[in-house]
Amino acid sequence: MSQFLPISVVGVGLDGREGLTEKVRKIINEATVLVGSERQLSYFTSSAAKAVKLGNLEETIALIKTHQEASEKIVILTSGDPLFYGLGRLLLEHFPPNQLTFYPHLSALQIAFNRIKIPWQNATLISAHGRNTEALVKAIQRGDKKIGILTDYNNNPSAIAQLITALDLPFSYQFWVCENLEGTEESCRCLDLETVKSEQFSALNVVILLREETPIPDLETLPSLGLTDDLFLSFPDRPGLMTKREIRPLILAELGLKPEQIIWDIGAGTGAVSIEIARLFPTSHIYALEKTAMGASLIKANCQRLNVENVTVIEGSAPEKLPNSIHPQRIFIGGTGGNLTAILNHCEEQLVTGGRIVFALATLENLEEARQWLREHQWLDRILQIQISRSLPIAHLTRFSPLNPVTLLTAWRINQS
Ligand SMILES: C[S@@+](CC[C@H](N)C(=O)[O-])C[C@H]1O[C@@H](n2cnc3c(N)ncnc32)[C@H](O)[C@@H]1O
């Protein structure tokens, strides 16, 4: 048994005393020491308790311990739920659990989700308050559907908006900023990224991101090459599974394309490579083979969205479903489903004289298997190891965020370079 009276840790909202239950008000009324921020203490100025302003944590803890030893009735005021990214965790590092009793208020994120009327049981909840944005970057890149974020002075809504832009996502987010929740100046607004980047917000805010369906692109403004990833519809469960914008031009260059060619894109995924080729070479024709039904329908939908008509989508596995009598000048292999050797045997038969194959490889095993086949069949090759990093704003600074490395293997028959 502890010889000390338990310390009450009470969550308080911007509605101060009013938002508390009768039971919690009674605990505060009976307190002889009240610890809290200036704002939290301001709700209880009529209390006769000694007020301790939360400052340096170590010093405040030492002071609380002195009051505890003097058998004072201590109440520590915190914001929201003390055990949700709050003071509670730190208090548990300094006091045994049996010396602490928690009386949570609603978390700012719980209130925010309720204000915008979105069920939040399946949301990803992240604190960027006094922390780095690593977990946030991962959640955004994964394309989590609902993300609730606790912010701070540096990781504020504008910095988060800049981060989203820099990540060049294959989808977009509705961006909600919820300020001064439960206060007289409460506001919850859905804003576009550019507005968020330039606006100043109240220090008390949380951000909610809700993933949106990809909007229809404005075809007039699209570049001829280098479409941004967010223009493509992608796999809902694997939004990152796409050959990235910075890699696609290198693949096109390695393919050494010319107008009026037949090109096979094997393992076409969402069709990003096929579509870049198709738009740049309208007189060429691309056969995009994709084994998943979802991928095949995504390629068709992406062709339609981007007004591309020179791509034929074939659903099925290579080599079985590869065309037999339509001989390609160029072949791009982005996925093999474990059939690399069989696919290469088929490609060798079908590729026209002077043709070329480019592979995008993610594993050393596939690279080795491909090179062994090329050696045995007397082909030549060259390899490009691509490691690209994009700039990423971190609060008011910038760092590099690496994309997954890709190996491009370009191959041609020995006597037909
Ligand atoms: C250290 S965390 C504390 C979280 C708290 N334990 C909770 O359950 O909500 C601080 C975060 O809560 C936000 N916050 C606290 N009170 C708020 C309010 N009334 N309105 C909006 N955001 C608030 C801050 O802006 C910051 O993002």
Tab-separated table of C-alpha atoms and ligand atoms in Angstrom:
chain	number	residue	atom	x	y	z
A	1	MET	CA	0.000	0.000	0.000
A	2	SER	CA	1.273	3.433	-0.937
A	3	GLN	CA	1.440	5.899	1.966
A	4	PHE	CA	0.552	8.786	-0.391
A	5	LEU	CA	-2.844	10.083	-1.461
A	6	PRO	CA	-3.378	9.319	-5.145
A	7	ILE	CA	-2.764	12.197	-7.527
A	8	SER	CA	-5.754	12.947	-9.772
A	9	VAL	CA	-4.860	13.581	-13.406
A	10	VAL	CA	-7.777	15.363	-15.034
A	11	GLY	CA	-8.345	16.064	-18.722
A	12	VAL	CA	-9.792	19.515	-19.401
A	13	GLY	CA	-11.071	20.933	-22.669
A	14	LEU	CA	-11.366	24.521	-23.866
A	15	ASP	CA	-14.783	24.662	-22.210
A	16	GLY	CA	-12.959	24.456	-18.866
A	17	ARG	CA	-15.018	23.698	-15.762
A	18	GLU	CA	-18.253	23.511	-17.791
A	19	GLY	CA	-17.126	20.474	-19.746
A	20	LEU	CA	-16.324	18.426	-16.626
A	21	THR	CA	-18.571	15.948	-14.862
A	22	GLU	CA	-19.907	16.660	-11.349
A	23	LYS	CA	-17.560	14.003	-9.971
A	24	VAL	CA	-14.463	15.613	-11.500
A	25	ARG	CA	-15.513	19.140	-10.464
A	26	LYS	CA	-15.808	17.860	-6.872
A	27	ILE	CA	-12.293	16.403	-7.043
A	28	ILE	CA	-10.971	19.758	-8.272
A	29	ASN	CA	-12.964	21.660	-5.622
A	30	GLU	CA	-11.376	19.531	-2.912
A	31	ALA	CA	-7.829	19.868	-4.277
A	32	THR	CA	-5.228	21.682	-2.200
A	33	VAL	CA	-2.708	21.828	-5.066
A	34	LEU	CA	-3.654	22.409	-8.710
A	35	VAL	CA	-1.002	21.826	-11.372
A	36	GLY	CA	-1.568	22.879	-14.984
A	37	SER	CA	-0.755	25.207	-17.850
A	38	GLU	CA	-1.633	28.870	-17.523
A	39	ARG	CA	-4.757	28.311	-19.617
A	40	GLN	CA	-5.904	25.283	-17.656
A	41	LEU	CA	-5.349	27.018	-14.298
A	42	SER	CA	-7.310	30.046	-15.567
A	43	TYR	CA	-10.509	27.965	-15.520
A	44	PHE	CA	-10.209	27.497	-11.739
A	45	THR	CA	-9.128	30.917	-10.415
A	46	SER	CA	-11.813	30.769	-7.725
A	47	SER	CA	-10.198	27.631	-6.263
A	48	ALA	CA	-8.413	28.061	-2.928
A	49	ALA	CA	-5.815	25.464	-3.974
A	50	LYS	CA	-2.153	26.418	-4.449
A	51	ALA	CA	-1.554	26.835	-8.185
A	52	VAL	CA	1.564	25.257	-9.702
A	53	LYS	CA	2.233	26.336	-13.276
A	54	LEU	CA	3.568	23.527	-15.485
A	55	GLY	CA	7.024	24.540	-16.622
A	56	ASN	CA	10.172	22.475	-16.786
A	57	LEU	CA	8.910	18.916	-16.324
A	58	GLU	CA	11.674	17.655	-14.016
A	59	GLU	CA	11.275	20.685	-11.727
A	60	THR	CA	7.487	20.394	-11.715
A	61	ILE	CA	7.679	16.675	-10.876
A	62	ALA	CA	10.049	17.431	-7.979
A	63	LEU	CA	7.618	20.059	-6.686
A	64	ILE	CA	4.669	17.657	-7.006
A	65	LYS	CA	6.613	15.055	-5.009
A	66	THR	CA	7.241	17.586	-2.222
A	67	HIS	CA	3.513	18.373	-2.096
A	68	GLN	CA	2.765	14.658	-2.171
A	69	GLU	CA	5.001	14.050	0.843
A	70	ALA	CA	3.118	16.857	2.663
A	71	SER	CA	-0.130	14.885	2.051
A	72	GLU	CA	-1.620	17.549	-0.209
A	73	LYS	CA	-4.613	16.660	-2.401
A	74	ILE	CA	-3.021	17.120	-5.820
A	75	VAL	CA	-4.870	17.518	-9.115
A	76	ILE	CA	-2.883	17.740	-12.357
A	77	LEU	CA	-4.785	19.356	-15.221
A	78	THR	CA	-3.986	18.142	-18.754
A	79	SER	CA	-5.515	18.575	-22.178
A	80	GLY	CA	-7.919	15.939	-23.519
A	81	ASP	CA	-7.139	12.346	-22.653
A	82	PRO	CA	-3.971	12.317	-20.491
A	83	LEU	CA	-3.002	8.879	-21.808
A	84	PHE	CA	-3.422	9.785	-25.463
A	85	TYR	CA	-0.119	11.449	-26.352
A	86	GLY	CA	-0.515	13.454	-23.163
A	87	LEU	CA	1.156	14.138	-19.866
A	88	GLY	CA	-0.061	10.781	-18.483
A	89	ARG	CA	2.738	8.751	-20.065
A	90	LEU	CA	5.439	10.986	-18.535
A	91	LEU	CA	3.737	10.942	-15.127
A	92	LEU	CA	3.747	7.131	-15.228
A	93	GLU	CA	7.519	7.295	-15.677
A	94	HIS	CA	7.849	9.242	-12.410
A	95	PHE	CA	5.080	7.841	-10.196
A	96	PRO	CA	3.928	4.240	-9.632
A	97	PRO	CA	0.512	3.596	-11.239
A	98	ASN	CA	-1.184	3.163	-7.848
A	99	GLN	CA	-0.341	6.777	-7.005
A	100	LEU	CA	-2.155	8.121	-10.082
A	101	THR	CA	-5.868	8.193	-10.964
A	102	PHE	CA	-6.858	9.341	-14.451
A	103	TYR	CA	-10.036	11.223	-15.357
A	104	PRO	CA	-9.899	11.653	-19.147
A	105	HIS	CA	-11.694	14.310	-21.140
A	106	LEU	CA	-12.382	13.727	-24.854
A	107	SER	CA	-9.276	13.722	-27.011
A	108	ALA	CA	-8.976	16.622	-29.479
A	109	LEU	CA	-8.974	14.040	-32.275
A	110	GLN	CA	-12.138	12.359	-31.020
A	111	ILE	CA	-13.886	15.725	-30.955
A	112	ALA	CA	-12.546	16.636	-34.416
A	113	PHE	CA	-13.784	13.406	-36.038
A	114	ASN	CA	-17.177	13.946	-34.420
A	115	ARG	CA	-17.342	17.541	-35.643
A	116	ILE	CA	-16.727	16.507	-39.248
A	117	LYS	CA	-19.034	13.499	-38.752
A	118	ILE	CA	-16.623	10.757	-39.738
A	119	PRO	CA	-16.528	7.421	-37.843
A	120	TRP	CA	-12.987	7.141	-36.551
A	121	GLN	CA	-12.636	3.561	-35.273
A	122	ASN	CA	-10.569	2.671	-38.344
A	123	ALA	CA	-8.525	5.890	-38.492
A	124	THR	CA	-4.740	6.025	-38.211
A	125	LEU	CA	-3.915	8.326	-35.283
A	126	ILE	CA	-0.542	10.018	-35.333
A	127	SER	CA	1.199	12.537	-33.140
A	128	ALA	CA	3.552	14.923	-34.891
A	129	HIS	CA	3.608	16.953	-31.662
A	130	GLY	CA	7.248	17.236	-30.586
A	131	ARG	CA	8.136	14.299	-32.836
A	132	ASN	CA	9.452	13.707	-36.327
A	133	THR	CA	7.057	13.063	-39.211
A	134	GLU	CA	8.304	9.556	-40.047
A	135	ALA	CA	5.094	7.780	-38.974
A	136	LEU	CA	3.019	10.415	-40.747
A	137	VAL	CA	4.988	10.070	-44.006
A	138	LYS	CA	4.514	6.276	-43.876
A	139	ALA	CA	0.753	6.548	-43.272
A	140	ILE	CA	0.345	9.038	-46.118
A	141	GLN	CA	2.480	6.985	-48.520
A	142	ARG	CA	0.500	3.849	-47.640
A	143	GLY	CA	-2.592	5.837	-48.551
A	144	ASP	CA	-4.352	5.291	-45.211
A	145	LYS	CA	-7.956	6.378	-45.710
A	146	LYS	CA	-8.410	8.450	-42.532
A	147	ILE	CA	-5.493	9.994	-40.683
A	148	GLY	CA	-5.882	12.072	-37.509
A	149	ILE	CA	-2.819	14.168	-36.642
A	150	LEU	CA	-1.808	16.016	-33.483
A	151	THR	CA	0.284	18.984	-34.598
A	152	ASP	CA	2.728	21.435	-33.031
A	153	TYR	CA	4.474	24.733	-33.788
A	154	ASN	CA	6.773	23.189	-36.438
A	155	ASN	CA	4.632	20.339	-37.703
A	156	ASN	CA	1.734	22.682	-38.292
A	157	PRO	CA	-1.016	22.343	-40.940
A	158	SER	CA	1.008	24.328	-43.519
A	159	ALA	CA	4.065	22.072	-43.063
A	160	ILE	CA	1.851	18.981	-43.424
A	161	ALA	CA	0.318	20.395	-46.635
A	162	GLN	CA	3.815	20.954	-48.035
A	163	LEU	CA	4.766	17.429	-47.081
A	164	ILE	CA	1.775	16.010	-48.964
A	165	THR	CA	2.653	17.980	-52.104
A	166	ALA	CA	6.289	16.869	-51.928
A	167	LEU	CA	5.319	13.196	-51.626
A	168	ASP	CA	3.745	13.380	-55.121
A	169	LEU	CA	1.093	10.828	-54.211
A	170	PRO	CA	-0.938	8.753	-56.661
A	171	PHE	CA	-4.114	9.991	-54.882
A	172	SER	CA	-5.230	13.093	-53.011
A	173	TYR	CA	-6.430	13.888	-49.507
A	174	GLN	CA	-9.241	16.092	-48.239
A	175	PHE	CA	-7.474	18.322	-45.711
A	176	TRP	CA	-9.372	19.328	-42.552
A	177	VAL	CA	-8.018	21.763	-39.982
A	178	CYS	CA	-9.913	21.765	-36.667
A	179	GLU	CA	-9.033	24.650	-34.359
A	180	ASN	CA	-9.919	25.635	-30.800
A	181	LEU	CA	-12.218	22.651	-30.333
A	182	GLU	CA	-14.828	23.264	-27.646
A	183	GLY	CA	-13.689	26.874	-27.392
A	184	THR	CA	-15.691	29.966	-28.302
A	185	GLU	CA	-13.657	30.304	-31.507
A	186	GLU	CA	-13.955	26.704	-32.599
A	187	SER	CA	-13.670	26.077	-36.342
A	188	CYS	CA	-13.404	22.967	-38.520
A	189	ARG	CA	-12.651	23.684	-42.161
A	190	CYS	CA	-11.920	21.587	-45.231
A	191	LEU	CA	-9.275	23.537	-47.173
A	192	ASP	CA	-7.318	23.044	-50.378
A	193	LEU	CA	-3.591	22.446	-50.008
A	194	GLU	CA	-2.526	25.820	-51.397
A	195	THR	CA	-4.725	27.687	-48.892
A	196	VAL	CA	-3.386	25.604	-46.009
A	197	LYS	CA	0.200	26.319	-47.094
A	198	SER	CA	-0.275	30.072	-46.896
A	199	GLU	CA	-2.557	30.381	-43.876
A	200	GLN	CA	-1.754	30.885	-40.190
A	201	PHE	CA	-3.736	28.750	-37.752
A	202	SER	CA	-4.472	28.877	-34.052
A	203	ALA	CA	-1.808	27.043	-32.028
A	204	LEU	CA	-4.543	24.661	-30.843
A	205	ASN	CA	-5.343	22.608	-33.885
A	206	VAL	CA	-5.497	19.076	-35.183
A	207	VAL	CA	-5.476	17.933	-38.804
A	208	ILE	CA	-7.606	15.213	-40.358
A	209	LEU	CA	-6.779	13.773	-43.761
A	210	LEU	CA	-9.452	11.857	-45.691
A	211	ARG	CA	-8.348	10.062	-48.835
A	212	GLU	CA	-10.248	11.105	-51.968
A	213	GLU	CA	-11.109	9.401	-55.183
A	214	THR	CA	-8.625	10.523	-57.847
A	215	PRO	CA	-10.090	13.538	-59.713
A	216	ILE	CA	-10.443	13.598	-63.504
A	217	PRO	CA	-7.244	15.197	-64.920
A	218	ASP	CA	-7.313	18.358	-66.997
A	219	LEU	CA	-5.887	16.919	-70.252
A	220	GLU	CA	-5.055	20.353	-71.708
A	221	THR	CA	-2.448	21.057	-69.047
A	222	LEU	CA	-0.687	17.682	-69.009
A	223	PRO	CA	2.976	17.501	-70.086
A	224	SER	CA	3.950	15.184	-72.980
A	225	LEU	CA	6.158	13.125	-70.649
A	226	GLY	CA	6.520	12.918	-66.873
A	227	LEU	CA	2.909	12.606	-65.738
A	228	THR	CA	2.606	12.938	-61.963
A	229	ASP	CA	1.767	9.734	-60.106
A	230	ASP	CA	-1.498	11.145	-58.774
A	231	LEU	CA	-2.928	11.168	-62.303
A	232	PHE	CA	-3.120	7.376	-62.328
A	233	LEU	CA	-5.745	5.334	-60.558
A	234	SER	CA	-3.848	2.753	-58.537
A	235	PHE	CA	-4.403	-0.370	-56.445
A	236	PRO	CA	-6.431	0.738	-53.389
A	237	ASP	CA	-4.517	-1.602	-51.071
A	238	ARG	CA	-1.078	-0.929	-52.615
A	239	PRO	CA	-1.069	2.713	-53.767
A	240	GLY	CA	2.734	2.797	-53.982
A	241	LEU	CA	2.848	-0.058	-56.486
A	242	MET	CA	3.556	1.969	-59.598
A	243	THR	CA	6.663	2.785	-61.618
A	244	LYS	CA	7.347	6.274	-60.301
A	245	ARG	CA	7.323	9.405	-62.416
A	246	GLU	CA	11.077	9.953	-62.183
A	247	ILE	CA	11.839	6.371	-63.302
A	248	ARG	CA	9.473	6.234	-66.307
A	249	PRO	CA	11.459	8.601	-68.603
A	250	LEU	CA	14.595	6.504	-67.971
A	251	ILE	CA	12.733	3.359	-69.021
A	252	LEU	CA	11.513	5.088	-72.188
A	253	ALA	CA	15.067	6.230	-72.958
A	254	GLU	CA	16.506	2.742	-72.397
A	255	LEU	CA	13.843	1.308	-74.694
A	256	GLY	CA	15.210	3.630	-77.418
A	257	LEU	CA	11.735	4.231	-78.812
A	258	LYS	CA	10.793	5.459	-82.283
A	259	PRO	CA	7.385	6.167	-83.831
A	260	GLU	CA	5.313	3.350	-85.350
A	261	GLN	CA	6.612	0.573	-83.164
A	262	ILE	CA	4.910	-2.378	-81.521
A	263	ILE	CA	5.766	-2.474	-77.822
A	264	TRP	CA	4.920	-5.058	-75.224
A	265	ASP	CA	4.621	-4.012	-71.585
A	266	ILE	CA	4.707	-7.224	-69.537
A	267	GLY	CA	3.458	-6.907	-65.948
A	268	ALA	CA	1.969	-3.523	-66.726
A	269	GLY	CA	0.502	-2.856	-63.245
A	270	THR	CA	-1.526	0.336	-63.461
A	271	GLY	CA	-0.330	1.033	-67.021
A	272	ALA	CA	1.808	4.067	-66.147
A	273	VAL	CA	4.701	3.072	-68.459
A	274	SER	CA	2.385	1.988	-71.317
A	275	ILE	CA	0.490	5.252	-71.106
A	276	GLU	CA	3.597	7.466	-71.111
A	277	ILE	CA	4.787	5.626	-74.261
A	278	ALA	CA	1.358	5.788	-75.874
A	279	ARG	CA	1.028	9.542	-75.341
A	280	LEU	CA	4.536	10.289	-76.607
A	281	PHE	CA	4.252	7.985	-79.644
A	282	PRO	CA	0.629	8.066	-80.854
A	283	THR	CA	1.566	6.056	-83.973
A	284	SER	CA	3.006	3.194	-81.903
A	285	HIS	CA	0.886	0.468	-80.389
A	286	ILE	CA	1.376	-0.946	-76.916
A	287	TYR	CA	0.190	-4.336	-75.676
A	288	ALA	CA	-0.099	-4.120	-71.887
A	289	LEU	CA	-0.237	-7.522	-70.232
A	290	GLU	CA	-1.314	-7.676	-66.587
A	291	LYS	CA	-2.110	-10.812	-64.635
A	292	THR	CA	-4.446	-9.303	-62.000
A	293	ALA	CA	-8.023	-8.491	-62.983
A	294	MET	CA	-7.865	-5.328	-60.892
A	295	GLY	CA	-4.650	-4.202	-62.625
A	296	ALA	CA	-6.134	-4.862	-66.078
A	297	SER	CA	-9.223	-2.809	-65.285
A	298	LEU	CA	-7.068	-0.038	-63.771
A	299	ILE	CA	-5.035	0.157	-67.008
A	300	LYS	CA	-8.239	0.429	-69.049
A	301	ALA	CA	-9.611	3.109	-66.720
A	302	ASN	CA	-6.306	5.022	-66.806
A	303	CYS	CA	-6.233	4.904	-70.622
A	304	GLN	CA	-9.751	6.283	-70.694
A	305	ARG	CA	-8.998	9.026	-68.162
A	306	LEU	CA	-5.881	10.091	-70.069
A	307	ASN	CA	-7.500	9.790	-73.502
A	308	VAL	CA	-5.120	7.087	-74.720
A	309	GLU	CA	-6.331	4.806	-77.526
A	310	ASN	CA	-3.188	2.990	-78.673
A	311	VAL	CA	-2.927	0.568	-75.739
A	312	THR	CA	-4.435	-2.921	-75.905
A	313	VAL	CA	-4.908	-4.394	-72.448
A	314	ILE	CA	-4.487	-8.163	-72.102
A	315	GLU	CA	-5.537	-9.734	-68.821
A	316	GLY	CA	-3.588	-12.865	-67.921
A	317	SER	CA	-0.169	-14.332	-67.153
A	318	ALA	CA	2.952	-14.237	-69.287
A	319	PRO	CA	4.087	-16.080	-71.296
A	320	GLU	CA	0.757	-17.881	-71.979
A	321	LYS	CA	-1.232	-14.752	-72.785
A	322	LEU	CA	1.460	-12.896	-74.730
A	323	PRO	CA	0.560	-12.271	-78.384
A	324	ASN	CA	1.887	-14.883	-80.827
A	325	SER	CA	1.774	-13.220	-84.172
A	326	ILE	CA	2.211	-9.525	-83.318
A	327	HIS	CA	5.973	-9.094	-83.259
A	328	PRO	CA	7.289	-6.294	-81.037
A	329	GLN	CA	10.280	-4.028	-81.688
A	330	ARG	CA	10.536	-3.264	-77.977
A	331	ILE	CA	9.614	-5.149	-74.822
A	332	PHE	CA	9.444	-3.757	-71.334
A	333	ILE	CA	9.289	-6.291	-68.502
A	334	GLY	CA	8.076	-4.775	-65.239
A	335	GLY	CA	6.775	-7.975	-63.636
A	336	THR	CA	7.235	-11.665	-64.349
A	337	GLY	CA	5.163	-13.508	-61.731
A	338	GLY	CA	8.097	-15.907	-61.263
A	339	ASN	CA	8.142	-16.915	-64.962
A	340	LEU	CA	11.181	-14.927	-66.072
A	341	THR	CA	12.916	-17.676	-68.054
A	342	ALA	CA	9.735	-18.842	-69.831
A	343	ILE	CA	8.853	-15.231	-70.652
A	344	LEU	CA	12.317	-14.593	-72.107
A	345	ASN	CA	12.096	-17.745	-74.260
A	346	HIS	CA	8.826	-16.456	-75.725
A	347	CYS	CA	10.148	-12.897	-76.158
A	348	GLU	CA	13.234	-14.194	-77.996
A	349	GLU	CA	11.021	-15.941	-80.535
A	350	GLN	CA	8.761	-12.948	-81.084
A	351	LEU	CA	11.089	-9.915	-80.903
A	352	VAL	CA	11.956	-8.515	-84.338
A	353	THR	CA	15.575	-8.287	-85.508
A	354	GLY	CA	17.275	-5.270	-83.898
A	355	GLY	CA	14.733	-5.365	-81.075
A	356	ARG	CA	15.443	-4.632	-77.455
A	357	ILE	CA	14.208	-5.738	-74.044
A	358	VAL	CA	14.306	-3.565	-70.936
A	359	PHE	CA	13.679	-5.078	-67.513
A	360	ALA	CA	12.867	-3.189	-64.322
A	361	LEU	CA	14.139	-5.432	-61.557
A	362	ALA	CA	13.751	-5.087	-57.822
A	363	THR	CA	15.656	-8.183	-56.640
A	364	LEU	CA	19.181	-9.527	-57.151
A	365	GLU	CA	17.756	-12.998	-57.789
A	366	ASN	CA	15.717	-11.804	-60.767
A	367	LEU	CA	18.706	-9.830	-62.046
A	368	GLU	CA	20.887	-12.929	-61.837
A	369	GLU	CA	18.268	-15.144	-63.496
A	370	ALA	CA	17.867	-12.656	-66.336
A	371	ARG	CA	21.632	-12.267	-66.868
A	372	GLN	CA	22.195	-15.995	-66.857
A	373	TRP	CA	19.545	-16.418	-69.551
A	374	LEU	CA	21.098	-13.578	-71.557
A	375	ARG	CA	24.577	-15.166	-71.354
A	376	GLU	CA	23.280	-18.587	-72.364
A	377	HIS	CA	21.378	-17.102	-75.315
A	378	GLN	CA	24.264	-14.874	-76.367
A	379	TRP	CA	22.680	-11.515	-75.753
A	380	LEU	CA	24.451	-8.367	-74.565
A	381	ASP	CA	23.249	-6.153	-71.799
A	382	ARG	CA	23.907	-3.050	-69.752
A	383	ILE	CA	22.639	-2.273	-66.283
A	384	LEU	CA	21.509	0.970	-64.715
A	385	GLN	CA	21.233	1.157	-60.944
A	386	ILE	CA	18.797	3.958	-60.164
A	387	GLN	CA	18.559	5.532	-56.757
A	388	ILE	CA	16.530	8.678	-56.701
A	389	SER	CA	15.572	10.857	-53.760
A	390	ARG	CA	12.906	13.497	-53.762
A	391	SER	CA	13.155	16.659	-51.685
A	392	LEU	CA	10.760	16.645	-48.773
A	393	PRO	CA	9.960	19.612	-46.525
A	394	ILE	CA	10.427	18.946	-42.823
A	395	ALA	CA	8.869	21.883	-40.992
A	396	HIS	CA	10.879	24.860	-42.399
A	397	LEU	CA	13.770	22.635	-43.575
A	398	THR	CA	14.171	20.229	-46.484
A	399	ARG	CA	15.562	16.724	-46.574
A	400	PHE	CA	15.768	13.971	-49.186
A	401	SER	CA	13.343	11.059	-49.141
A	402	PRO	CA	14.593	8.067	-51.159
A	403	LEU	CA	12.411	6.161	-53.611
A	404	ASN	CA	12.892	2.392	-53.748
A	405	PRO	CA	16.006	1.631	-55.812
A	406	VAL	CA	15.329	0.137	-59.256
A	407	THR	CA	17.646	-1.783	-61.551
A	408	LEU	CA	17.134	-1.366	-65.290
A	409	LEU	CA	18.625	-4.102	-67.443
A	410	THR	CA	18.678	-3.390	-71.166
A	411	ALA	CA	19.382	-6.348	-73.469
A	412	TRP	CA	19.818	-6.999	-77.193
A	413	ARG	CA	21.026	-9.896	-79.336
A	414	ILE	CA	24.801	-10.062	-79.767
A	415	ASN	CA	24.855	-9.679	-83.532
A	416	GLN	CA	22.091	-7.114	-83.829
A	417	SER	CA	22.991	-4.187	-81.615
B	1	LIG	C1	0.297	17.071	-26.600
B	1	LIG	S1	-1.062	16.763	-27.649
B	1	LIG	C2	-2.257	16.414	-26.448
B	1	LIG	C3	-3.340	15.543	-26.937
B	1	LIG	C4	-4.377	15.338	-25.853
B	1	LIG	N1	-3.908	14.442	-24.842
B	1	LIG	C5	-5.683	14.792	-26.454
B	1	LIG	O1	-6.141	13.739	-26.004
B	1	LIG	O2	-6.241	15.453	-27.302
B	1	LIG	C6	-1.483	18.337	-28.188
B	1	LIG	C7	-2.317	18.321	-29.473
B	1	LIG	O3	-3.688	18.506	-29.145
B	1	LIG	C8	-4.172	19.633	-29.852
B	1	LIG	N2	-5.250	20.240	-29.090
B	1	LIG	C9	-5.390	20.276	-27.752
B	1	LIG	N3	-6.532	20.927	-27.438
B	1	LIG	C10	-7.107	21.286	-28.592
B	1	LIG	C11	-8.279	21.978	-28.935
B	1	LIG	N4	-9.101	22.415	-28.019
B	1	LIG	N5	-8.567	22.179	-30.242
B	1	LIG	C12	-7.744	21.725	-31.185
B	1	LIG	N6	-6.625	21.063	-30.922
B	1	LIG	C13	-6.300	20.859	-29.640
B	1	LIG	C14	-2.943	20.482	-30.006
B	1	LIG	O4	-3.036	21.469	-30.971
B	1	LIG	C15	-1.955	19.411	-30.419
B	1	LIG	O5	-2.199	19.000	-31.757
